[in-house]
Structure formats: C-alpha cells, structure tokens
mmCIF file of C-alpha atoms and ligand atoms in Angstrom:
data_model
loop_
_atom_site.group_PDB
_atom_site.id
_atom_site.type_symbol
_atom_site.label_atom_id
_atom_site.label_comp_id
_atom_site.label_asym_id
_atom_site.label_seq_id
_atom_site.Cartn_x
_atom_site.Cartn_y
_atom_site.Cartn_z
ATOM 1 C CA UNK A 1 92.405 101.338 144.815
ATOM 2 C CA UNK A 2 95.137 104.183 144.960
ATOM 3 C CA UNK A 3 94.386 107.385 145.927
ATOM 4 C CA UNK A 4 97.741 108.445 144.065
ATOM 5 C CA UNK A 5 96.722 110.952 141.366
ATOM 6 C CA UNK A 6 94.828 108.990 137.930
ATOM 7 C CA UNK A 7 97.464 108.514 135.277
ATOM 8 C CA UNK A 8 97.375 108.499 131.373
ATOM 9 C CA UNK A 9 99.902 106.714 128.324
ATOM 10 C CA UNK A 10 99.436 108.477 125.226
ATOM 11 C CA UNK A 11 101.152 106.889 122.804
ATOM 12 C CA UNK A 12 102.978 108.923 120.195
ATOM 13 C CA UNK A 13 102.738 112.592 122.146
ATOM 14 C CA UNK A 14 105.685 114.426 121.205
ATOM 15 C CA UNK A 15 103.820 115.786 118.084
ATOM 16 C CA UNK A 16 100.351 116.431 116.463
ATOM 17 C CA UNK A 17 97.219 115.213 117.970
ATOM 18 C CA UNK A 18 99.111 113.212 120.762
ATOM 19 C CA UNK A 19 100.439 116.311 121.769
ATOM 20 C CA UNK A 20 97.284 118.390 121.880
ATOM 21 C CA UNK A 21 95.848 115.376 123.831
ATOM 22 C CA UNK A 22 98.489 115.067 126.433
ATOM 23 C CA UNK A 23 97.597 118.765 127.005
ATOM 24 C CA UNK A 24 94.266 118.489 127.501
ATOM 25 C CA UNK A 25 94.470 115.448 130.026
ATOM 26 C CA UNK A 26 97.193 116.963 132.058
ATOM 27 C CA UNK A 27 94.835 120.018 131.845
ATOM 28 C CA UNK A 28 92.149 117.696 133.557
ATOM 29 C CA UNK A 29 94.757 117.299 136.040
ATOM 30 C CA UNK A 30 96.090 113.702 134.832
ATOM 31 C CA UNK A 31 99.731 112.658 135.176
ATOM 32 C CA UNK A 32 100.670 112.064 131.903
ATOM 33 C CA UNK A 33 103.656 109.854 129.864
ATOM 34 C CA UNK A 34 103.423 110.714 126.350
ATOM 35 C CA UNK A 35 105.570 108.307 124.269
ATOM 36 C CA UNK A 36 108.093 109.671 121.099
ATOM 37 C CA UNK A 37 110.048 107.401 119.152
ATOM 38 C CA UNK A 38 112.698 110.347 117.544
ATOM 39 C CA UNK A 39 111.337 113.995 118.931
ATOM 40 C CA UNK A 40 112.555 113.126 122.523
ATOM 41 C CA UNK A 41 113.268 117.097 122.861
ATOM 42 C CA UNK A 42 109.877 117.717 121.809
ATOM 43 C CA UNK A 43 108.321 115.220 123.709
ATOM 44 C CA UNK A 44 110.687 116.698 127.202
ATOM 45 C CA UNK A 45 109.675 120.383 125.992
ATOM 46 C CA UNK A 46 105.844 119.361 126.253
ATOM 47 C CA UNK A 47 105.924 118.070 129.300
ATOM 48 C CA UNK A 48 107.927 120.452 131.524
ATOM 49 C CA UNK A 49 105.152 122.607 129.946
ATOM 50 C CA UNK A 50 102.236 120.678 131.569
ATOM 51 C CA UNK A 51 100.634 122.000 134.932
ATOM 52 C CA UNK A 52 100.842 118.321 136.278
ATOM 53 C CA UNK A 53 103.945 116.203 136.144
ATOM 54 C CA UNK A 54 104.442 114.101 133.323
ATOM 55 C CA UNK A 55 106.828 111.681 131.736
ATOM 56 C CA UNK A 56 108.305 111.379 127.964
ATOM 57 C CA UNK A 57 109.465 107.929 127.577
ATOM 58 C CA UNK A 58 110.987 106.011 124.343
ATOM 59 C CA UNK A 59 108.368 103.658 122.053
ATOM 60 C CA UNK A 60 108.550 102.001 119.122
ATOM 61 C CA UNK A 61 105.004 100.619 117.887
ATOM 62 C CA UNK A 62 104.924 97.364 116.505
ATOM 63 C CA UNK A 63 107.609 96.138 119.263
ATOM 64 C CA UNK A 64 106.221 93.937 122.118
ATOM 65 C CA UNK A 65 108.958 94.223 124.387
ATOM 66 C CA UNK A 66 109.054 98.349 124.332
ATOM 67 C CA UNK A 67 105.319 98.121 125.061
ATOM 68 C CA UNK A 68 105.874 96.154 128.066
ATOM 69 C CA UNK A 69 108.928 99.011 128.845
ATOM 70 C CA UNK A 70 106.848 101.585 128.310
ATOM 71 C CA UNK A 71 103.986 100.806 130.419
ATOM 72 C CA UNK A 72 106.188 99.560 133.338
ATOM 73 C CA UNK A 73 107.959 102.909 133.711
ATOM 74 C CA UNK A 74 104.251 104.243 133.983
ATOM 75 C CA UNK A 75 103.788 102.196 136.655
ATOM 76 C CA UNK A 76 107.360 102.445 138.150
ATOM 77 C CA UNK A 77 106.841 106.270 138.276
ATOM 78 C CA UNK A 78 103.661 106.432 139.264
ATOM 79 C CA UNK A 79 101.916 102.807 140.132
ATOM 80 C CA UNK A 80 98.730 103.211 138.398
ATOM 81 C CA UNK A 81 97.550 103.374 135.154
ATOM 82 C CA UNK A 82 93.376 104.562 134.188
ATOM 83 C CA UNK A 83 93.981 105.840 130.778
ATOM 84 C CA UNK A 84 95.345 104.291 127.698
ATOM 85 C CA UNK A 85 95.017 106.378 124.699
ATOM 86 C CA UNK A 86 96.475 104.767 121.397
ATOM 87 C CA UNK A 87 97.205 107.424 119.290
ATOM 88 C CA UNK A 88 101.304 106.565 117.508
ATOM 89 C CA UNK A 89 99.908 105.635 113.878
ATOM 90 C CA UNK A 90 101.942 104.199 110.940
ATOM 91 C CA UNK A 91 101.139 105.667 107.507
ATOM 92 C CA UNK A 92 102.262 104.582 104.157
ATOM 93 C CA UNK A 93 100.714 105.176 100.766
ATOM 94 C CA UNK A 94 100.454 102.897 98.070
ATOM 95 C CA UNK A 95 98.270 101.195 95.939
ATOM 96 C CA UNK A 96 97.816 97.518 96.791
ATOM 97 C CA UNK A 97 99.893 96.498 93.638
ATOM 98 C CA UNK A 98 102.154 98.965 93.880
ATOM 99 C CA UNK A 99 103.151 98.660 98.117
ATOM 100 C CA UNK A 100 106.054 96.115 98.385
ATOM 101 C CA UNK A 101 104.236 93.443 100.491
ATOM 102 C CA UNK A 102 106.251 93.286 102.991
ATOM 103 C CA UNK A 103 105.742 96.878 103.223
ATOM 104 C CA UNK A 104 102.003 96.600 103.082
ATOM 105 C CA UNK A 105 101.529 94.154 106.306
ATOM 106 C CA UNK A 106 104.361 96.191 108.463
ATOM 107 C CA UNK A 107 101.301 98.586 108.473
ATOM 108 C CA UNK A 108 99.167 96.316 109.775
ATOM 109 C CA UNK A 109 101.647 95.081 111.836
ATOM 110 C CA UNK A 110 102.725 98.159 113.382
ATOM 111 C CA UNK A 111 99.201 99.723 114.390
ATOM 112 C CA UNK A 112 97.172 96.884 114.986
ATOM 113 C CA UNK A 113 100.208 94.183 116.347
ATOM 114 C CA UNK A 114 101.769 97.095 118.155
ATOM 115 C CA UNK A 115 98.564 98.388 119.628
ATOM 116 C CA UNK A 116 97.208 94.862 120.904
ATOM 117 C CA UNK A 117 101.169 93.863 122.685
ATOM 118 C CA UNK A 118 100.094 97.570 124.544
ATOM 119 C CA UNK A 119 96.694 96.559 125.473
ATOM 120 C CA UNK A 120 97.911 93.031 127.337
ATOM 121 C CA UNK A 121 100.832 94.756 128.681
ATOM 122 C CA UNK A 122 98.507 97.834 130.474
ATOM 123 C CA UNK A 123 95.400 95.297 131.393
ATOM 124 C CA UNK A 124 95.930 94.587 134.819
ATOM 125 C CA UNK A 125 97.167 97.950 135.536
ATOM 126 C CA UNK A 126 93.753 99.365 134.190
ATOM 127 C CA UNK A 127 91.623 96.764 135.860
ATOM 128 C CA UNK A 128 92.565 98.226 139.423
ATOM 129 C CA UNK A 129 91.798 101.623 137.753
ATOM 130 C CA UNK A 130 89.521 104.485 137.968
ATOM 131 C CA UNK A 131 87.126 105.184 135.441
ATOM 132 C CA UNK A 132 89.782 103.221 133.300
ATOM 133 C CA UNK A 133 89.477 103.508 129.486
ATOM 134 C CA UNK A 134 91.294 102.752 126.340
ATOM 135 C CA UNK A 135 90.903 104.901 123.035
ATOM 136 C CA UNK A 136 92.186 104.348 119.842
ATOM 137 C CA UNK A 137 92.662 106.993 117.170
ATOM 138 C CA UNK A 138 91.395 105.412 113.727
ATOM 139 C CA UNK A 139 90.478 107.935 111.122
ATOM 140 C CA UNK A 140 87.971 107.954 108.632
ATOM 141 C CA UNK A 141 90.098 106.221 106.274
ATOM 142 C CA UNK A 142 88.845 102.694 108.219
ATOM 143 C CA UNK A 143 85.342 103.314 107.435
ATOM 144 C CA UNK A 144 85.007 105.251 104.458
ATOM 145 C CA UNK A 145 88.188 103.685 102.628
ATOM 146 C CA UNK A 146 91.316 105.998 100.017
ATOM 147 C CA UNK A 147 92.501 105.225 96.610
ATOM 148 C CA UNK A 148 96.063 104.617 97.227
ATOM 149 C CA UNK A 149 95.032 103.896 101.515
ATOM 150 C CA UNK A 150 94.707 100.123 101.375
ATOM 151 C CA UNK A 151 96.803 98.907 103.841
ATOM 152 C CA UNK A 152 96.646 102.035 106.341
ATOM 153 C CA UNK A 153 93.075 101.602 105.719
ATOM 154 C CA UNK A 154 92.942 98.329 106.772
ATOM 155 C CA UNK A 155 94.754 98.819 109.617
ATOM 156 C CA UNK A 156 92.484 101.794 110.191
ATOM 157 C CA UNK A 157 89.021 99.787 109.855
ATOM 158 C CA UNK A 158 91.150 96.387 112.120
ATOM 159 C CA UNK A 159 91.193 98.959 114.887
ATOM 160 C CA UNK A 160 87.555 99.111 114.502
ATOM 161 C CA UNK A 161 86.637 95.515 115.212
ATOM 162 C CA UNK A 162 89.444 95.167 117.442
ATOM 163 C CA UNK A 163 88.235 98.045 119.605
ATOM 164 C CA UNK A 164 84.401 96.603 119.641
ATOM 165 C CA UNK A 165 85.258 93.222 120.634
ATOM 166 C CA UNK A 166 87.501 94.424 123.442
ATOM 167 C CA UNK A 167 84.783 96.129 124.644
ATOM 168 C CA UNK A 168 82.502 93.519 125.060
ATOM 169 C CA UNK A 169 85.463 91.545 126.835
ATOM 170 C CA UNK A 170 85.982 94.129 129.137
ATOM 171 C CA UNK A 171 82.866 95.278 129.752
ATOM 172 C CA UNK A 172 83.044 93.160 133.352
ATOM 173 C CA UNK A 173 86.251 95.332 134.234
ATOM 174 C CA UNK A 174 84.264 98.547 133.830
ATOM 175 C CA UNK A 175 86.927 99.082 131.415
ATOM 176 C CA UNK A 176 85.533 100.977 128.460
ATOM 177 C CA UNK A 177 87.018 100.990 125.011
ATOM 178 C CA UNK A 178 85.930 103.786 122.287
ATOM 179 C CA UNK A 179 87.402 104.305 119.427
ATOM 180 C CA UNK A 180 88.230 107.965 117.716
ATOM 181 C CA UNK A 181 88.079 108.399 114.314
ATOM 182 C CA UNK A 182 89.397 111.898 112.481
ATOM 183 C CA UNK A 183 89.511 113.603 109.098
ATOM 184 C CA UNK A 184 91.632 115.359 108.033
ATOM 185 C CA UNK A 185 93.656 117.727 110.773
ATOM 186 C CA UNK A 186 96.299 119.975 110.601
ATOM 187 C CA UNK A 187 99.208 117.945 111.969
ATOM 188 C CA UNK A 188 103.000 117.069 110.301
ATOM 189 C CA UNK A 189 101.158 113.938 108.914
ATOM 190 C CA UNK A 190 99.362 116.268 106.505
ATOM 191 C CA UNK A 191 101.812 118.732 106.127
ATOM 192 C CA UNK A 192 102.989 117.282 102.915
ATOM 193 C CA UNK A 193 99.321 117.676 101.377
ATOM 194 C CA UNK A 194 100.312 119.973 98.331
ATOM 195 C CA UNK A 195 98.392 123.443 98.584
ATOM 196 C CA UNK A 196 95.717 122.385 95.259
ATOM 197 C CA UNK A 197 95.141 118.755 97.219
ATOM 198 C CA UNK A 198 94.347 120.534 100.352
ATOM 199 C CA UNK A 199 92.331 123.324 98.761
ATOM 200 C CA UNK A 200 90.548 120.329 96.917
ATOM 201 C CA UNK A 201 89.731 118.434 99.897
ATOM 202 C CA UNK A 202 88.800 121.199 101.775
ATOM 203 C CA UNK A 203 86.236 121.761 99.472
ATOM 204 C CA UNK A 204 84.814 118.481 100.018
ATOM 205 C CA UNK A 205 84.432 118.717 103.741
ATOM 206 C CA UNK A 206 81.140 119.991 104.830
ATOM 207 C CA UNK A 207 83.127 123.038 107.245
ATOM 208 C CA UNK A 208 85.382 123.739 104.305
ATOM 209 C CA UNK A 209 88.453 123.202 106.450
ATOM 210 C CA UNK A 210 91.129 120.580 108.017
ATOM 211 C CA UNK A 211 90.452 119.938 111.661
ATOM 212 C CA UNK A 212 92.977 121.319 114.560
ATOM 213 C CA UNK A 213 95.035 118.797 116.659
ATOM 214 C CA UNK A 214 93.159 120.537 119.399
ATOM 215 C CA UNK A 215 89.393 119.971 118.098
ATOM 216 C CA UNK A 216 90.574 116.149 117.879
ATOM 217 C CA UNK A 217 92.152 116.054 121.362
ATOM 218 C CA UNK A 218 88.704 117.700 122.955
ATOM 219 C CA UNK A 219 86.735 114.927 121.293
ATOM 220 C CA UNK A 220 89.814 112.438 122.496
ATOM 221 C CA UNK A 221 89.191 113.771 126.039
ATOM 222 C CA UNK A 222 85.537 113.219 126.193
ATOM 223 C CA UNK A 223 85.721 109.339 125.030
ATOM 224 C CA UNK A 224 88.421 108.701 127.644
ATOM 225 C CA UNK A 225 86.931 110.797 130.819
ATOM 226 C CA UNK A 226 83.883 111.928 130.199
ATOM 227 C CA UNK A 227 81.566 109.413 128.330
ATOM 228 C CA UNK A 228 81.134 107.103 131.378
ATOM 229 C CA UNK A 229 78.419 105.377 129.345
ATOM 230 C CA UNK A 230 79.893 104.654 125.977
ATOM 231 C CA UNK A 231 81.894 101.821 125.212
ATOM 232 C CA UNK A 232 82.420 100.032 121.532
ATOM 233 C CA UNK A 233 81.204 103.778 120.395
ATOM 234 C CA UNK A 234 83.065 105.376 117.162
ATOM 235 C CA UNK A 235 83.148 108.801 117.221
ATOM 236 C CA UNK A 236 83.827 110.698 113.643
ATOM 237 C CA UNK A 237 85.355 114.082 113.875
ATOM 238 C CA UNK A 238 85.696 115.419 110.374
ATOM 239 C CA UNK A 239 83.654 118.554 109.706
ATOM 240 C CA UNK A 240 81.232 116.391 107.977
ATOM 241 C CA UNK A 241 83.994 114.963 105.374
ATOM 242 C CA UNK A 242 82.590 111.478 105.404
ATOM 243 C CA UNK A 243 78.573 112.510 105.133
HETATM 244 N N1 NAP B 1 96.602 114.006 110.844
HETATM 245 C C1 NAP B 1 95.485 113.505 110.332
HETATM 246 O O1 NAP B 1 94.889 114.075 109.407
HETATM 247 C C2 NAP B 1 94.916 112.229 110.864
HETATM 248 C C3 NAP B 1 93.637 111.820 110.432
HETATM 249 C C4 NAP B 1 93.083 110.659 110.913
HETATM 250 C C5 NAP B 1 93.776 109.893 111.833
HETATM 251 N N2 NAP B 1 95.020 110.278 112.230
HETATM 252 C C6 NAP B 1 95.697 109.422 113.202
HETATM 253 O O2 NAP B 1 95.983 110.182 114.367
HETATM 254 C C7 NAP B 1 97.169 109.689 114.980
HETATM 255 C C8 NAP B 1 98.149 110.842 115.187
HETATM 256 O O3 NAP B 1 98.426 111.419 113.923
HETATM 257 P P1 NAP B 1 99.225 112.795 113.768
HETATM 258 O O4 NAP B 1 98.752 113.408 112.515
HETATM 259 O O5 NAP B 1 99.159 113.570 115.039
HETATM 260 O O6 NAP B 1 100.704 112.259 113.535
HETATM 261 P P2 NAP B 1 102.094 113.031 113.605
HETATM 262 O O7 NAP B 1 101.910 114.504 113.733
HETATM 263 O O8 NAP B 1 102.847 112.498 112.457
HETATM 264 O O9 NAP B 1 102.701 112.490 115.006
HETATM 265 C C9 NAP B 1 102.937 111.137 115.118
HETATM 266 C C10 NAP B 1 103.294 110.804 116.556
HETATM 267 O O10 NAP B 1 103.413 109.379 116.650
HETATM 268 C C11 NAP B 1 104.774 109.035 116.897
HETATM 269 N N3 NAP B 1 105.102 107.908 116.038
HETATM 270 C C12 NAP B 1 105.074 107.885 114.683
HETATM 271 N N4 NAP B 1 105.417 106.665 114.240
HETATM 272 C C13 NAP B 1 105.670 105.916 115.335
HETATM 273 C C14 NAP B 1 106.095 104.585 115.526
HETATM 274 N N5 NAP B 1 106.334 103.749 114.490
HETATM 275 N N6 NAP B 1 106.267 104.139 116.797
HETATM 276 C C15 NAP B 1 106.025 104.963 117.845
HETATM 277 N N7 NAP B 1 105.628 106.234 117.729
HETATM 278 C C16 NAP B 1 105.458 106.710 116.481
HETATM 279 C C17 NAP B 1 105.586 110.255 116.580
HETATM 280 O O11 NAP B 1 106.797 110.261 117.342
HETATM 281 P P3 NAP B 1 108.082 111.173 116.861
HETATM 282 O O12 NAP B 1 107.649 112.596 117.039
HETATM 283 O O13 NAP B 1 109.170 110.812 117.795
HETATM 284 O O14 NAP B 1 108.321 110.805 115.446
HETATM 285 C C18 NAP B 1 104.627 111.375 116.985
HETATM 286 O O15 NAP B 1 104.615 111.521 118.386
HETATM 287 C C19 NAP B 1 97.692 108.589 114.068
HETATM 288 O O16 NAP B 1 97.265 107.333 114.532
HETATM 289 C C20 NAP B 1 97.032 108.902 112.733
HETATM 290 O O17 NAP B 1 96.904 107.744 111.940
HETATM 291 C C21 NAP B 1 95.601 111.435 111.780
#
C-alpha cells in the first residue's frame, strides 16, 4: 500500500455539486482530479484554488475509452486511486412519448453505461486503496419518480440497483459503494427553473428551500470518508421534499 497522499476522481467538477465536492475533499486533504467536459477554465480555476494539488482533466460520460483516459492520468500523476465519486449526470426532459427514442436511451446510456466503463476502469486501482469507496450521485427523481423525468429517472433509480449490487460484489475488497441521492439544489442544472416553478416547489419541500451545492457535497463527503460502515446505503438529501 502507498504511503503517497489518498487520491479522489470526481467526475463532472468544474461546476455545481462536483465542484463543491472537490472542495470539500481537497479540504480533507485529498489530491483531487475533477473531470469537465467544456468548462476546462473553470475546472483549472478550481483547482489552483484547492489547498492540495489537484488535476482538471477532459471526460466525456458515456465514452469507454475517455474513462479508461481519465482514470490513467489519475494514476499517471499520482499512482493511486481511494475515491471514486460519480457525480457528471445527463439530464433531458421529456415525456416518454414525446423523447425521440434514441434520445431517451442516450440517457441511460450516458449515466449508467458511462458510469459502469468508469467503475471497471478504476477497480484495481481502488482495490490496493485506502478506505476506498465509490459514490454515485442519483437524486430523488430515481426513487420518487417526475412527470416529464422518465428516462433521467430511470437512469436515476438504474444507479440504485447498480450501486447495491456492486456493493455486495465488493464487499470482499473493503470497497464500499453508497449511493447519494439530492433534491433539488441550487446548481446551473436548475437555473432554468422559472421563478413561479421554483417558488412552487419550494413550497413543497418540508425546509421551504432548494439545497446548496455545498449541503450536498458535506453529505457527499461523509458517504465517501467518513461512513466506514455503510455500504449499499442511499442517503436522501432534500429538505424533506420526498416525505
Ligand atoms: N442540481 C440538482 O438539483 C440535482 C438534483 C439531484 C441530482 N443531481 C445530480 O447531481 C449531479 C451534478 O449535478 P449539478 O446540478 O451539479 O450539474 P451541473 O451544475 O449542470 O454540472 C454538471 C457537471 O457535470 C459535467 N458534465 C455534464 N454533462 C457531462 C457529460 N455528458 N460528460 C461529462 N461531464 C459532464 C459538467 O461539465 P462542464 O462544466 O464542462 O459542462 C459539470 O462539471 C448530476 O448527476 C445530477 O443529475 C442534481
């Protein structure tokens, strides 16, 4: 086992709740690569910010080949790998006879295809790890389903089972796999939420209020560090949206 510094990939941390997450495990005094696929200035910006060193590097979800780049620069740079925290999400709206079909299954494609090619290209790296982990962001979407959601839900509630079963295969590793699921936060994602939309759903979560990229990226932290005893867990952070 090195005694190099632990390392973390957080996939899609040049904006949002990968950001805020990359933060807080650099904070924790993790080398971090945080992955963009367009904000590369963004991406370089955050991490020349960081009080550890840390990498931006290029990825495209959904493609197997930059998942296998990806995570090899992680381990050129820095030879180890503990944390893998799948945050990069696809979203597209549309009602399941409205959503071209080709469309429809690119979702699934994208976060569910492009998060399993980046779990078998970062397994053997985290099976010499230290208190190695995986997380995956979900959202409540997956479990509590959205008119006009059906294939991001899906992919949403795949990420579910996928995550549970992994855990029971790599329970032997000591690898543990937890899975993250979020309301609604204040991120570009939700940007576009028109003012009476927001105001509506606000009203419908128990803390009358979106979450912050930073209240998801604590919770984030804790499933990937701290919760040495959880694995297969899903942990809802929504203000109470979902009850
Ligand atoms: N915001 C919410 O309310 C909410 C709620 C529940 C769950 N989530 C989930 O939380 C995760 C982060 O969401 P967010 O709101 O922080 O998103 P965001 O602000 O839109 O940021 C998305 C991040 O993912 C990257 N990305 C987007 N599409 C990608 C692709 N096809 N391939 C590779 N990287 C890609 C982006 O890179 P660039 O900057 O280069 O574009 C950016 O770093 C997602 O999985 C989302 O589904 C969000």
């Amino acid at each position: 086992m090195s005694s190099a510094p632990r390392t973390a990939l957080v996939t899609g941390g040049s904006r949002g709740i990968g950001a805020a997450i990359t933060r807080a495990l650099s904070a924790r005094q993790l080398r971090v690569a945080c992955t963009y696929r367009s904000s590369r200035d963004e991406a370089e910006r955050i991490c020349t910010e960081l009080p550890v060193q840390a990498l931006a590097l290029p990825f495209q979800l959904g493609d197997p080949e930059s998942a296998h780049s990806v995570v090899g620069s992680v381990l050129r740079e820095w030879g180890r790998l503990d944390a893998l925290v799948l945050n990069a999400g696809m979203w597209r709206g549309g009602r399941v006879d409205t959503l071209d079909p080709t469309q429809w299954w690119g979702v699934l494609e994208a976060n569910v295809g492009g998060n399993a090619h980046l779990v078998r290209a970062a397994l053997p790296a985290l099976r010499e790890g230290t208190n190695p982990s995986i997380t995956f962001i979900s959202s409540v979407v997956g479990l509590r389903g959205f008119a006009g959601d059906t294939a991001y839900g899906s992919a949403k509630a795949a990420l579910i089972g996928f995550a549970r079963s992994l855990a029971k295969e790599l329970g032997r590793d000591g690898i543990r796999v937890n899975v993250l699921a979020p309301g609604y936060v204040e991120t570009d994602m939700t940007a576009a939420v028109p003012d009476s939309s927001r105001r509506r759903i606000a009203q419908r979560v128990v803390m009358r209020r979106f979450g912050s990229a930073d209240e998801i990226a604590a919770a984030a932290v804790f499933l990937a560090e701290d919760a040495t005893y959880c694995t297969g867990t899903v942990l809802v952070v929504d203000g109470g949206w979902s009850l």
